[in-house]
Structure formats: structure tokens, C-alpha cells
Amino acid sequence: MRDDRPDETRRTRLSRTFDEDAELYDRARPGYPAEMFDDLDALAGTGPGCRVLEVGAGTGKATVPLAERGCRITAVELGADMAAVARRNLARFGSVEVVTADFETWPLPREPFDAVVSATAFHWIDPAVRMTRAADALRPGGALAVVATQHVAGGSEEFFVEVQGCYERFDPATPPGLRPPAADDVDTSDHADEVARSGRFGPVTVRRHEWDLTYTTSEYLDVLRTYSGHRALPPESREGLLGCVAGLIDGRYGGRITKRYLTELRVSRTV
């Protein structure tokens, strides 16, 4: 199951769940590999003086590294609480503005941007308008940079096999036998197809980074509590699931597991 392709019938509702506990999101969610930002500099021209529009900034997980590299950023975030945390995290940067708004209807500034960046958020934007709006925000030759994060096979592989029993027990929507895919099997060509259909951008250049992150039981439960699908479960089911996961990590994995992430950067330029 792809982490960046929400059920369209629930996309809007699920996208609102992140603002319910912005502090938890900020504390628990991982950032991005430094190498990804190096790729972003090389492919999208981010760096000192680059004018960036960030779509779905959240609490600033990607905004802070971009600001540290000297970008001038307008960060648009739908959630008021998420935006408030982002402003706190970015308070030391005079060249960053955080706007509380939905990208779909936010009035685009007259001055075009050099790059539109969206980190683990573009899939929450209405697919009917996201490509057109991104292109309209950019100068000729400007870059659209979309970052997607996937959970892939690796790390504590046996845990991620066993834990499916917890999901099948407490979340009836869980497909039986679900497993994290191998990184090489993650097909994200749907983004390139969407870019091509828009007629507004050239070919997509892709860079991929696999990386591992180790969590204690409590840290991993906090991450799970930030996921939209988990937050949308009925409270009794959600707490049952989290209890089952905690029991497995503590009972069989010594209170610590490792999760492998695939971070994919996709860059295309306006034509």
C-alpha cells in the first residue's frame, strides 16, 4: 500500500487530522536526509536567495533546512495549529513567512516563485488543481519539487510481518498479508504521468534515498499516533491497536525497532 496515495473519498477528511495534535506531529515525525536537500539544490536550484513557495509546510520539517540554506520562503499550511508551531520553529529566519491557508484557494502573489516545494504533502492537495496551481505560481523554467516518503522493507523486518496481526485484528480495512514493499518495487510513475498530463511541465527527474530510523516503543507509538489512518480509527480500536503494537515491541523486540524509509524527490520544470 502506497503511503502517498490516500483514498480519494476520504482525502479531505484525513488531511484535517494532522492539525489535531501539532505538537505531537512536530515531536514525533522524522525529517528528511541531508542528501535530499543537496539533490534539491542541484535539481531545483534551491539555495541562497531562491524564492520558494512551500505547499503543506506542516510544522516546518522541510522548511527549516531550506531556510538554513538561505532560501526566501512563503510556506502555506492549512492547519492553524501546525502553522503556529511552524512559526515558532522558524522564528529566527527573517526571510520566511508562514501563511495559514489552503493552497487550492490561496491568492497567488504577483511575483512568481523560483521553486514550489511540497514535502510529504502534495498528495493531500486536490488533484484537480494542484498541477495547474503549482505551474501558475512559478516563473518560466521554475521547478516543482515533490518529496514523497514511503515505508519500505528493511530494518526490523520480522516485526513488520508480525505486527500485521495487530492491524488485521483492530482495523478491518487492513488487507490480509500486507507487507512493506521492497524499495525497488515502489512504482511512483503515477506522479510523472500526472505531470505529463498537465502539459505545464517537462520531464520528471527522480532521486531516491533509503534510510533507517530506530524507535523505542513509546517513540514508535507517537509516530503511529500522527498517521491519518490511525487517527481516523474509532478510539477503542486505535487504543487496542497501539496496545497490541506496544506489547509486540516490548515482548519480542526488546523495546526497540528499526523502520526503513524511502525518500523520493521528484523535480520537473515549467515549459
PDB file of C-alpha atoms in Angstrom:
ATOM      1  CA  MET A   1       0.000   0.000   0.000  1.00  0.00           C
ATOM      2  CA  ARG A   2       1.414   3.382  -1.010  1.00  0.00           C
ATOM      3  CA  ASP A   3       1.867   5.912   1.800  1.00  0.00           C
ATOM      4  CA  ASP A   4       1.421   8.869  -0.556  1.00  0.00           C
ATOM      5  CA  ARG A   5      -1.804   7.865  -2.296  1.00  0.00           C
ATOM      6  CA  PRO A   6      -4.759   8.464   0.055  1.00  0.00           C
ATOM      7  CA  ASP A   7      -8.215   7.134  -0.662  1.00  0.00           C
ATOM      8  CA  GLU A   8      -9.732   9.994  -2.662  1.00  0.00           C
ATOM      9  CA  THR A   9     -13.125   9.566  -0.988  1.00  0.00           C
ATOM     10  CA  ARG A  10     -11.506  10.319   2.397  1.00  0.00           C
ATOM     11  CA  ARG A  11      -8.645  12.628   1.305  1.00  0.00           C
ATOM     12  CA  THR A  12     -10.098  15.880   2.612  1.00  0.00           C
ATOM     13  CA  ARG A  13     -11.223  14.433   5.938  1.00  0.00           C
ATOM     14  CA  LEU A  14      -7.964  12.619   6.574  1.00  0.00           C
ATOM     15  CA  SER A  15      -5.903  15.678   5.653  1.00  0.00           C
ATOM     16  CA  ARG A  16      -7.511  17.565   8.549  1.00  0.00           C
ATOM     17  CA  THR A  17      -6.361  15.073  11.193  1.00  0.00           C
ATOM     18  CA  PHE A  18      -2.768  16.332  11.330  1.00  0.00           C
ATOM     19  CA  ASP A  19      -3.793  19.599  12.977  1.00  0.00           C
ATOM     20  CA  GLU A  20      -5.421  17.789  15.901  1.00  0.00           C
ATOM     21  CA  ASP A  21      -2.089  17.444  17.746  1.00  0.00           C
ATOM     22  CA  ALA A  22       0.510  19.639  16.068  1.00  0.00           C
ATOM     23  CA  GLU A  23       2.943  19.372  18.976  1.00  0.00           C
ATOM     24  CA  LEU A  24       2.947  15.568  18.731  1.00  0.00           C
ATOM     25  CA  TYR A  25       3.463  15.757  14.970  1.00  0.00           C
ATOM     26  CA  ASP A  26       6.393  18.121  15.425  1.00  0.00           C
ATOM     27  CA  ARG A  27       7.989  15.942  18.093  1.00  0.00           C
ATOM     28  CA  ALA A  28       7.406  12.522  16.554  1.00  0.00           C
ATOM     29  CA  ARG A  29       7.634  12.858  12.787  1.00  0.00           C
ATOM     30  CA  PRO A  30      11.099  12.424  11.246  1.00  0.00           C
ATOM     31  CA  GLY A  31      12.662  14.998   8.976  1.00  0.00           C
ATOM     32  CA  TYR A  32      14.497  14.274   5.719  1.00  0.00           C
ATOM     33  CA  PRO A  33      18.027  13.141   4.819  1.00  0.00           C
ATOM     34  CA  ALA A  34      20.546  15.938   4.278  1.00  0.00           C
ATOM     35  CA  GLU A  35      21.416  14.350   0.934  1.00  0.00           C
ATOM     36  CA  MET A  36      17.880  15.014  -0.263  1.00  0.00           C
ATOM     37  CA  PHE A  37      18.386  18.745   0.253  1.00  0.00           C
ATOM     38  CA  ASP A  38      21.668  18.529  -1.668  1.00  0.00           C
ATOM     39  CA  ASP A  39      19.708  16.977  -4.532  1.00  0.00           C
ATOM     40  CA  LEU A  40      17.088  19.697  -4.199  1.00  0.00           C
ATOM     41  CA  ASP A  41      19.771  22.357  -4.545  1.00  0.00           C
ATOM     42  CA  ALA A  42      21.202  20.654  -7.618  1.00  0.00           C
ATOM     43  CA  LEU A  43      17.913  19.869  -9.388  1.00  0.00           C
ATOM     44  CA  ALA A  44      15.606  22.705  -8.320  1.00  0.00           C
ATOM     45  CA  GLY A  45      18.093  25.493  -7.706  1.00  0.00           C
ATOM     46  CA  THR A  46      17.213  25.975  -4.062  1.00  0.00           C
ATOM     47  CA  GLY A  47      19.862  27.812  -2.071  1.00  0.00           C
ATOM     48  CA  PRO A  48      20.790  31.376  -1.103  1.00  0.00           C
ATOM     49  CA  GLY A  49      18.229  33.858  -2.420  1.00  0.00           C
ATOM     50  CA  CYS A  50      15.975  31.286  -4.106  1.00  0.00           C
ATOM     51  CA  ARG A  51      12.323  32.290  -3.770  1.00  0.00           C
ATOM     52  CA  VAL A  52      10.410  29.202  -2.619  1.00  0.00           C
ATOM     53  CA  LEU A  53       6.699  28.526  -2.192  1.00  0.00           C
ATOM     54  CA  GLU A  54       6.252  25.581   0.130  1.00  0.00           C
ATOM     55  CA  VAL A  55       2.927  23.773  -0.088  1.00  0.00           C
ATOM     56  CA  GLY A  56       1.775  21.982   3.060  1.00  0.00           C
ATOM     57  CA  ALA A  57       4.614  23.073   5.311  1.00  0.00           C
ATOM     58  CA  GLY A  58       3.298  21.307   8.404  1.00  0.00           C
ATOM     59  CA  THR A  59       5.450  22.259  11.384  1.00  0.00           C
ATOM     60  CA  GLY A  60       8.461  23.075   9.213  1.00  0.00           C
ATOM     61  CA  LYS A  61      10.223  19.724   8.850  1.00  0.00           C
ATOM     62  CA  ALA A  62      11.485  20.713   5.387  1.00  0.00           C
ATOM     63  CA  THR A  63      11.130  24.476   5.827  1.00  0.00           C
ATOM     64  CA  VAL A  64      13.852  24.791   8.452  1.00  0.00           C
ATOM     65  CA  PRO A  65      16.565  23.079   6.350  1.00  0.00           C
ATOM     66  CA  LEU A  66      15.563  25.166   3.324  1.00  0.00           C
ATOM     67  CA  ALA A  67      15.750  28.350   5.398  1.00  0.00           C
ATOM     68  CA  GLU A  68      19.147  27.296   6.745  1.00  0.00           C
ATOM     69  CA  ARG A  69      20.330  27.088   3.136  1.00  0.00           C
ATOM     70  CA  GLY A  70      19.345  30.707   2.542  1.00  0.00           C
ATOM     71  CA  CYS A  71      16.015  30.329   0.729  1.00  0.00           C
ATOM     72  CA  ARG A  72      13.362  33.036   0.922  1.00  0.00           C
ATOM     73  CA  ILE A  73      10.222  31.064   1.717  1.00  0.00           C
ATOM     74  CA  THR A  74       6.481  31.559   1.720  1.00  0.00           C
ATOM     75  CA  ALA A  75       5.136  28.483   3.494  1.00  0.00           C
ATOM     76  CA  VAL A  76       1.430  27.719   3.101  1.00  0.00           C
ATOM     77  CA  GLU A  77      -0.147  25.445   5.719  1.00  0.00           C
ATOM     78  CA  LEU A  78      -3.836  24.654   6.091  1.00  0.00           C
ATOM     79  CA  GLY A  79      -3.793  23.738   9.798  1.00  0.00           C
ATOM     80  CA  ALA A  80      -3.793  26.695  12.169  1.00  0.00           C
ATOM     81  CA  ASP A  81      -2.048  24.790  14.964  1.00  0.00           C
ATOM     82  CA  MET A  82       0.534  23.307  12.588  1.00  0.00           C
ATOM     83  CA  ALA A  83       1.208  26.778  11.194  1.00  0.00           C
ATOM     84  CA  ALA A  84       1.637  28.170  14.712  1.00  0.00           C
ATOM     85  CA  VAL A  85       4.276  25.540  15.525  1.00  0.00           C
ATOM     86  CA  ALA A  86       5.993  26.248  12.205  1.00  0.00           C
ATOM     87  CA  ARG A  87       6.176  29.961  13.023  1.00  0.00           C
ATOM     88  CA  ARG A  88       7.803  29.112  16.341  1.00  0.00           C
ATOM     89  CA  ASN A  89      10.316  26.786  14.693  1.00  0.00           C
ATOM     90  CA  LEU A  90      11.139  29.380  12.027  1.00  0.00           C
ATOM     91  CA  ALA A  91      11.149  32.496  14.212  1.00  0.00           C
ATOM     92  CA  ARG A  92      14.889  33.017  13.768  1.00  0.00           C
ATOM     93  CA  PHE A  93      14.575  33.343   9.981  1.00  0.00           C
ATOM     94  CA  GLY A  94      13.537  36.779   8.758  1.00  0.00           C
ATOM     95  CA  SER A  95      13.123  35.545   5.190  1.00  0.00           C
ATOM     96  CA  VAL A  96      10.337  33.049   5.970  1.00  0.00           C
ATOM     97  CA  GLU A  97       6.606  33.762   6.098  1.00  0.00           C
ATOM     98  CA  VAL A  98       4.105  31.109   7.213  1.00  0.00           C
ATOM     99  CA  VAL A  99       0.614  31.596   5.794  1.00  0.00           C
ATOM    100  CA  THR A 100      -2.403  29.767   7.219  1.00  0.00           C
ATOM    101  CA  ALA A 101      -4.458  28.901   4.136  1.00  0.00           C
ATOM    102  CA  ASP A 102      -5.393  26.080   1.796  1.00  0.00           C
ATOM    103  CA  PHE A 103      -3.246  26.077  -1.309  1.00  0.00           C
ATOM    104  CA  GLU A 104      -6.206  25.367  -3.569  1.00  0.00           C
ATOM    105  CA  THR A 105      -7.792  28.805  -2.997  1.00  0.00           C
ATOM    106  CA  TRP A 106      -4.935  30.917  -1.618  1.00  0.00           C
ATOM    107  CA  PRO A 107      -4.401  34.009  -3.859  1.00  0.00           C
ATOM    108  CA  LEU A 108      -1.063  33.584  -5.585  1.00  0.00           C
ATOM    109  CA  PRO A 109       1.323  36.553  -5.235  1.00  0.00           C
ATOM    110  CA  ARG A 110       2.042  38.644  -8.316  1.00  0.00           C
ATOM    111  CA  GLU A 111       5.761  37.869  -8.198  1.00  0.00           C
ATOM    112  CA  PRO A 112       6.373  34.306  -9.362  1.00  0.00           C
ATOM    113  CA  PHE A 113       8.480  31.841  -7.409  1.00  0.00           C
ATOM    114  CA  ASP A 114      11.681  30.082  -8.440  1.00  0.00           C
ATOM    115  CA  ALA A 115      10.536  26.796  -6.913  1.00  0.00           C
ATOM    116  CA  VAL A 116       7.424  25.185  -5.496  1.00  0.00           C
ATOM    117  CA  VAL A 117       8.348  22.575  -2.888  1.00  0.00           C
ATOM    118  CA  SER A 118       5.970  20.135  -1.209  1.00  0.00           C
ATOM    119  CA  ALA A 119       7.355  17.604   1.271  1.00  0.00           C
ATOM    120  CA  THR A 120       5.094  14.646   2.123  1.00  0.00           C
ATOM    121  CA  ALA A 121       2.075  16.859   1.461  1.00  0.00           C
ATOM    122  CA  PHE A 122       1.361  17.152  -2.265  1.00  0.00           C
ATOM    123  CA  HIS A 123      -0.868  14.060  -2.223  1.00  0.00           C
ATOM    124  CA  TRP A 124      -3.223  15.855   0.163  1.00  0.00           C
ATOM    125  CA  ILE A 125      -3.817  18.699  -2.317  1.00  0.00           C
ATOM    126  CA  ASP A 126      -6.847  18.429  -4.618  1.00  0.00           C
ATOM    127  CA  PRO A 127      -5.564  16.568  -7.711  1.00  0.00           C
ATOM    128  CA  ALA A 128      -7.932  18.589  -9.914  1.00  0.00           C
ATOM    129  CA  VAL A 129      -5.930  21.768  -9.357  1.00  0.00           C
ATOM    130  CA  ARG A 130      -2.548  21.025  -7.808  1.00  0.00           C
ATOM    131  CA  MET A 131      -0.518  20.892 -11.024  1.00  0.00           C
ATOM    132  CA  THR A 132      -2.117  23.974 -12.530  1.00  0.00           C
ATOM    133  CA  ARG A 133      -1.780  25.967  -9.315  1.00  0.00           C
ATOM    134  CA  ALA A 134       1.871  24.974  -8.924  1.00  0.00           C
ATOM    135  CA  ALA A 135       2.652  25.944 -12.514  1.00  0.00           C
ATOM    136  CA  ASP A 136       0.819  29.268 -12.153  1.00  0.00           C
ATOM    137  CA  ALA A 137       2.941  30.090  -9.094  1.00  0.00           C
ATOM    138  CA  LEU A 138       6.240  29.555 -10.908  1.00  0.00           C
ATOM    139  CA  ARG A 139       8.362  31.688 -13.182  1.00  0.00           C
ATOM    140  CA  PRO A 140       9.196  30.290 -16.628  1.00  0.00           C
ATOM    141  CA  GLY A 141      11.647  27.451 -16.067  1.00  0.00           C
ATOM    142  CA  GLY A 142      10.791  27.303 -12.371  1.00  0.00           C
ATOM    143  CA  ALA A 143      10.906  23.973 -10.566  1.00  0.00           C
ATOM    144  CA  LEU A 144       8.201  21.872  -8.956  1.00  0.00           C
ATOM    145  CA  ALA A 145       9.829  19.642  -6.325  1.00  0.00           C
ATOM    146  CA  VAL A 146       7.636  16.992  -4.710  1.00  0.00           C
ATOM    147  CA  VAL A 147       9.020  14.869  -1.875  1.00  0.00           C
ATOM    148  CA  ALA A 148       7.337  11.549  -1.090  1.00  0.00           C
ATOM    149  CA  THR A 149       8.105   9.306   1.877  1.00  0.00           C
ATOM    150  CA  GLN A 150       7.400   5.568   1.824  1.00  0.00           C
ATOM    151  CA  HIS A 151       7.762   2.812   4.409  1.00  0.00           C
ATOM    152  CA  VAL A 152       9.687   0.021   2.685  1.00  0.00           C
ATOM    153  CA  ALA A 153      11.090  -3.400   3.528  1.00  0.00           C
ATOM    154  CA  GLY A 154      14.149  -3.334   5.755  1.00  0.00           C
ATOM    155  CA  GLY A 155      15.014  -2.565   9.329  1.00  0.00           C
ATOM    156  CA  SER A 156      13.212  -4.866  11.768  1.00  0.00           C
ATOM    157  CA  GLU A 157      11.625  -6.912   9.011  1.00  0.00           C
ATOM    158  CA  GLU A 158      10.229  -9.684  11.216  1.00  0.00           C
ATOM    159  CA  PHE A 159       8.441  -7.116  13.377  1.00  0.00           C
ATOM    160  CA  PHE A 160       6.667  -5.605  10.386  1.00  0.00           C
ATOM    161  CA  VAL A 161       5.482  -9.069   9.373  1.00  0.00           C
ATOM    162  CA  GLU A 162       4.241  -9.933  12.860  1.00  0.00           C
ATOM    163  CA  VAL A 163       2.617  -6.571  13.530  1.00  0.00           C
ATOM    164  CA  GLN A 164       0.156  -7.138  10.708  1.00  0.00           C
ATOM    165  CA  GLY A 165      -1.701  -9.417  13.081  1.00  0.00           C
ATOM    166  CA  CYS A 166      -2.423  -6.374  15.252  1.00  0.00           C
ATOM    167  CA  TYR A 167      -3.703  -4.412  12.278  1.00  0.00           C
ATOM    168  CA  GLU A 168      -5.874  -7.234  10.993  1.00  0.00           C
ATOM    169  CA  ARG A 169      -7.378  -7.580  14.473  1.00  0.00           C
ATOM    170  CA  PHE A 170      -8.143  -3.912  15.153  1.00  0.00           C
ATOM    171  CA  ASP A 171      -8.504  -2.358  11.692  1.00  0.00           C
ATOM    172  CA  PRO A 172     -10.880  -4.356   9.464  1.00  0.00           C
ATOM    173  CA  ALA A 173      -9.768  -2.357   6.402  1.00  0.00           C
ATOM    174  CA  THR A 174      -6.308  -3.928   6.590  1.00  0.00           C
ATOM    175  CA  PRO A 175      -5.648  -6.193   3.580  1.00  0.00           C
ATOM    176  CA  PRO A 176      -4.616  -9.665   4.792  1.00  0.00           C
ATOM    177  CA  GLY A 177      -0.923 -10.435   4.453  1.00  0.00           C
ATOM    178  CA  LEU A 178       0.063  -6.814   3.812  1.00  0.00           C
ATOM    179  CA  ARG A 179       3.860  -6.287   3.801  1.00  0.00           C
ATOM    180  CA  PRO A 180       6.107  -3.257   3.235  1.00  0.00           C
ATOM    181  CA  PRO A 181       7.287  -3.333  -0.384  1.00  0.00           C
ATOM    182  CA  ALA A 182      10.930  -3.504  -1.406  1.00  0.00           C
ATOM    183  CA  ALA A 183      12.187  -0.052  -2.308  1.00  0.00           C
ATOM    184  CA  ASP A 184      12.861  -1.167  -5.875  1.00  0.00           C
ATOM    185  CA  ASP A 185       9.234  -2.277  -6.197  1.00  0.00           C
ATOM    186  CA  VAL A 186       7.737   1.093  -5.230  1.00  0.00           C
ATOM    187  CA  ASP A 187       6.355   2.410  -8.507  1.00  0.00           C
ATOM    188  CA  THR A 188       5.686   6.137  -8.349  1.00  0.00           C
ATOM    189  CA  SER A 189       5.335   6.674 -12.079  1.00  0.00           C
ATOM    190  CA  ASP A 190       1.812   7.966 -11.418  1.00  0.00           C
ATOM    191  CA  HIS A 191       3.382  11.320 -10.469  1.00  0.00           C
ATOM    192  CA  ALA A 192       5.308  11.502 -13.739  1.00  0.00           C
ATOM    193  CA  ASP A 193       2.100  10.633 -15.586  1.00  0.00           C
ATOM    194  CA  GLU A 194       0.217  13.401 -13.775  1.00  0.00           C
ATOM    195  CA  VAL A 195       2.974  15.899 -14.606  1.00  0.00           C
ATOM    196  CA  ALA A 196       2.857  14.900 -18.274  1.00  0.00           C
ATOM    197  CA  ARG A 197      -0.941  15.131 -18.433  1.00  0.00           C
ATOM    198  CA  SER A 198      -0.840  18.670 -17.066  1.00  0.00           C
ATOM    199  CA  GLY A 199       1.080  19.900 -20.119  1.00  0.00           C
ATOM    200  CA  ARG A 200       2.711  22.520 -17.900  1.00  0.00           C
ATOM    201  CA  PHE A 201       5.980  20.803 -17.004  1.00  0.00           C
ATOM    202  CA  GLY A 202       8.842  18.982 -18.633  1.00  0.00           C
ATOM    203  CA  PRO A 203      10.136  15.510 -17.692  1.00  0.00           C
ATOM    204  CA  VAL A 204      10.473  14.472 -14.060  1.00  0.00           C
ATOM    205  CA  THR A 205      13.907  13.809 -12.583  1.00  0.00           C
ATOM    206  CA  VAL A 206      13.907  11.467  -9.593  1.00  0.00           C
ATOM    207  CA  ARG A 207      16.381  10.924  -6.755  1.00  0.00           C
ATOM    208  CA  ARG A 208      15.851   8.245  -4.085  1.00  0.00           C
ATOM    209  CA  HIS A 209      17.307   7.792  -0.605  1.00  0.00           C
ATOM    210  CA  GLU A 210      16.786   4.806   1.703  1.00  0.00           C
ATOM    211  CA  TRP A 211      17.483   5.345   5.390  1.00  0.00           C
ATOM    212  CA  ASP A 212      16.803   3.663   8.725  1.00  0.00           C
ATOM    213  CA  LEU A 213      15.450   5.149  11.939  1.00  0.00           C
ATOM    214  CA  THR A 214      15.359   3.287  15.253  1.00  0.00           C
ATOM    215  CA  TYR A 215      12.485   3.886  17.672  1.00  0.00           C
ATOM    216  CA  THR A 216      11.806   2.943  21.271  1.00  0.00           C
ATOM    217  CA  THR A 217       8.321   1.596  21.928  1.00  0.00           C
ATOM    218  CA  SER A 218       6.979   4.965  23.078  1.00  0.00           C
ATOM    219  CA  GLU A 219       8.619   6.810  20.188  1.00  0.00           C
ATOM    220  CA  TYR A 220       7.109   4.435  17.660  1.00  0.00           C
ATOM    221  CA  LEU A 221       3.647   4.722  19.184  1.00  0.00           C
ATOM    222  CA  ASP A 222       3.945   8.508  18.958  1.00  0.00           C
ATOM    223  CA  VAL A 223       4.744   8.221  15.244  1.00  0.00           C
ATOM    224  CA  LEU A 224       1.733   5.968  14.713  1.00  0.00           C
ATOM    225  CA  ARG A 225      -0.472   8.478  16.510  1.00  0.00           C
ATOM    226  CA  THR A 226       0.428  11.070  13.847  1.00  0.00           C
ATOM    227  CA  TYR A 227      -0.706   8.926  10.899  1.00  0.00           C
ATOM    228  CA  SER A 228      -4.043   9.934   9.434  1.00  0.00           C
ATOM    229  CA  GLY A 229      -5.303   6.359   9.072  1.00  0.00           C
ATOM    230  CA  HIS A 230      -4.578   5.592  12.713  1.00  0.00           C
ATOM    231  CA  ARG A 231      -6.143   8.851  13.903  1.00  0.00           C
ATOM    232  CA  ALA A 232      -9.293   8.091  11.914  1.00  0.00           C
ATOM    233  CA  LEU A 233      -9.900   4.779  13.675  1.00  0.00           C
ATOM    234  CA  PRO A 234     -12.566   4.635  16.399  1.00  0.00           C
ATOM    235  CA  PRO A 235     -10.841   5.391  19.753  1.00  0.00           C
ATOM    236  CA  GLU A 236     -11.342   1.879  21.123  1.00  0.00           C
ATOM    237  CA  SER A 237      -9.867   0.290  18.017  1.00  0.00           C
ATOM    238  CA  ARG A 238      -6.977   2.761  17.924  1.00  0.00           C
ATOM    239  CA  GLU A 239      -6.021   2.163  21.546  1.00  0.00           C
ATOM    240  CA  GLY A 240      -6.358  -1.586  21.093  1.00  0.00           C
ATOM    241  CA  LEU A 241      -4.065  -1.435  18.075  1.00  0.00           C
ATOM    242  CA  LEU A 242      -1.460   0.679  19.855  1.00  0.00           C
ATOM    243  CA  GLY A 243      -1.546  -1.621  22.864  1.00  0.00           C
ATOM    244  CA  CYS A 244      -1.036  -4.641  20.634  1.00  0.00           C
ATOM    245  CA  VAL A 245       1.904  -2.971  18.845  1.00  0.00           C
ATOM    246  CA  ALA A 246       3.491  -1.958  22.156  1.00  0.00           C
ATOM    247  CA  GLY A 247       3.152  -5.465  23.542  1.00  0.00           C
ATOM    248  CA  LEU A 248       4.870  -6.910  20.484  1.00  0.00           C
ATOM    249  CA  ILE A 249       7.795  -4.461  20.558  1.00  0.00           C
ATOM    250  CA  ASP A 250       8.331  -4.843  24.299  1.00  0.00           C
ATOM    251  CA  GLY A 251       7.728  -8.579  24.410  1.00  0.00           C
ATOM    252  CA  ARG A 252       9.663  -9.765  21.374  1.00  0.00           C
ATOM    253  CA  TYR A 253      11.962  -6.946  20.249  1.00  0.00           C
ATOM    254  CA  GLY A 254      13.458  -5.625  23.457  1.00  0.00           C
ATOM    255  CA  GLY A 255      11.560  -2.341  23.358  1.00  0.00           C
ATOM    256  CA  ARG A 256      13.195  -1.085  20.160  1.00  0.00           C
ATOM    257  CA  ILE A 257      12.564  -1.491  16.415  1.00  0.00           C
ATOM    258  CA  THR A 258      14.049  -0.024  13.245  1.00  0.00           C
ATOM    259  CA  LYS A 259      11.971   1.306  10.367  1.00  0.00           C
ATOM    260  CA  ARG A 260      13.296   1.829   6.850  1.00  0.00           C
ATOM    261  CA  TYR A 261      12.135   4.857   4.887  1.00  0.00           C
ATOM    262  CA  LEU A 262      12.362   5.646   1.210  1.00  0.00           C
ATOM    263  CA  THR A 263      12.506   9.372   0.490  1.00  0.00           C
ATOM    264  CA  GLU A 264      11.895  10.197  -3.163  1.00  0.00           C
ATOM    265  CA  LEU A 265      12.500  13.636  -4.659  1.00  0.00           C
ATOM    266  CA  ARG A 266      10.703  14.356  -7.956  1.00  0.00           C
ATOM    267  CA  VAL A 267      11.625  17.540  -9.807  1.00  0.00           C
ATOM    268  CA  SER A 268      10.168  18.974 -13.013  1.00  0.00           C
ATOM    269  CA  ARG A 269      10.376  22.432 -14.564  1.00  0.00           C
ATOM    270  CA  THR A 270       7.759  24.580 -16.208  1.00  0.00           C
ATOM    271  CA  VAL A 271       7.705  24.689 -20.005  1.00  0.00           C
TER     272      VAL A 271
END
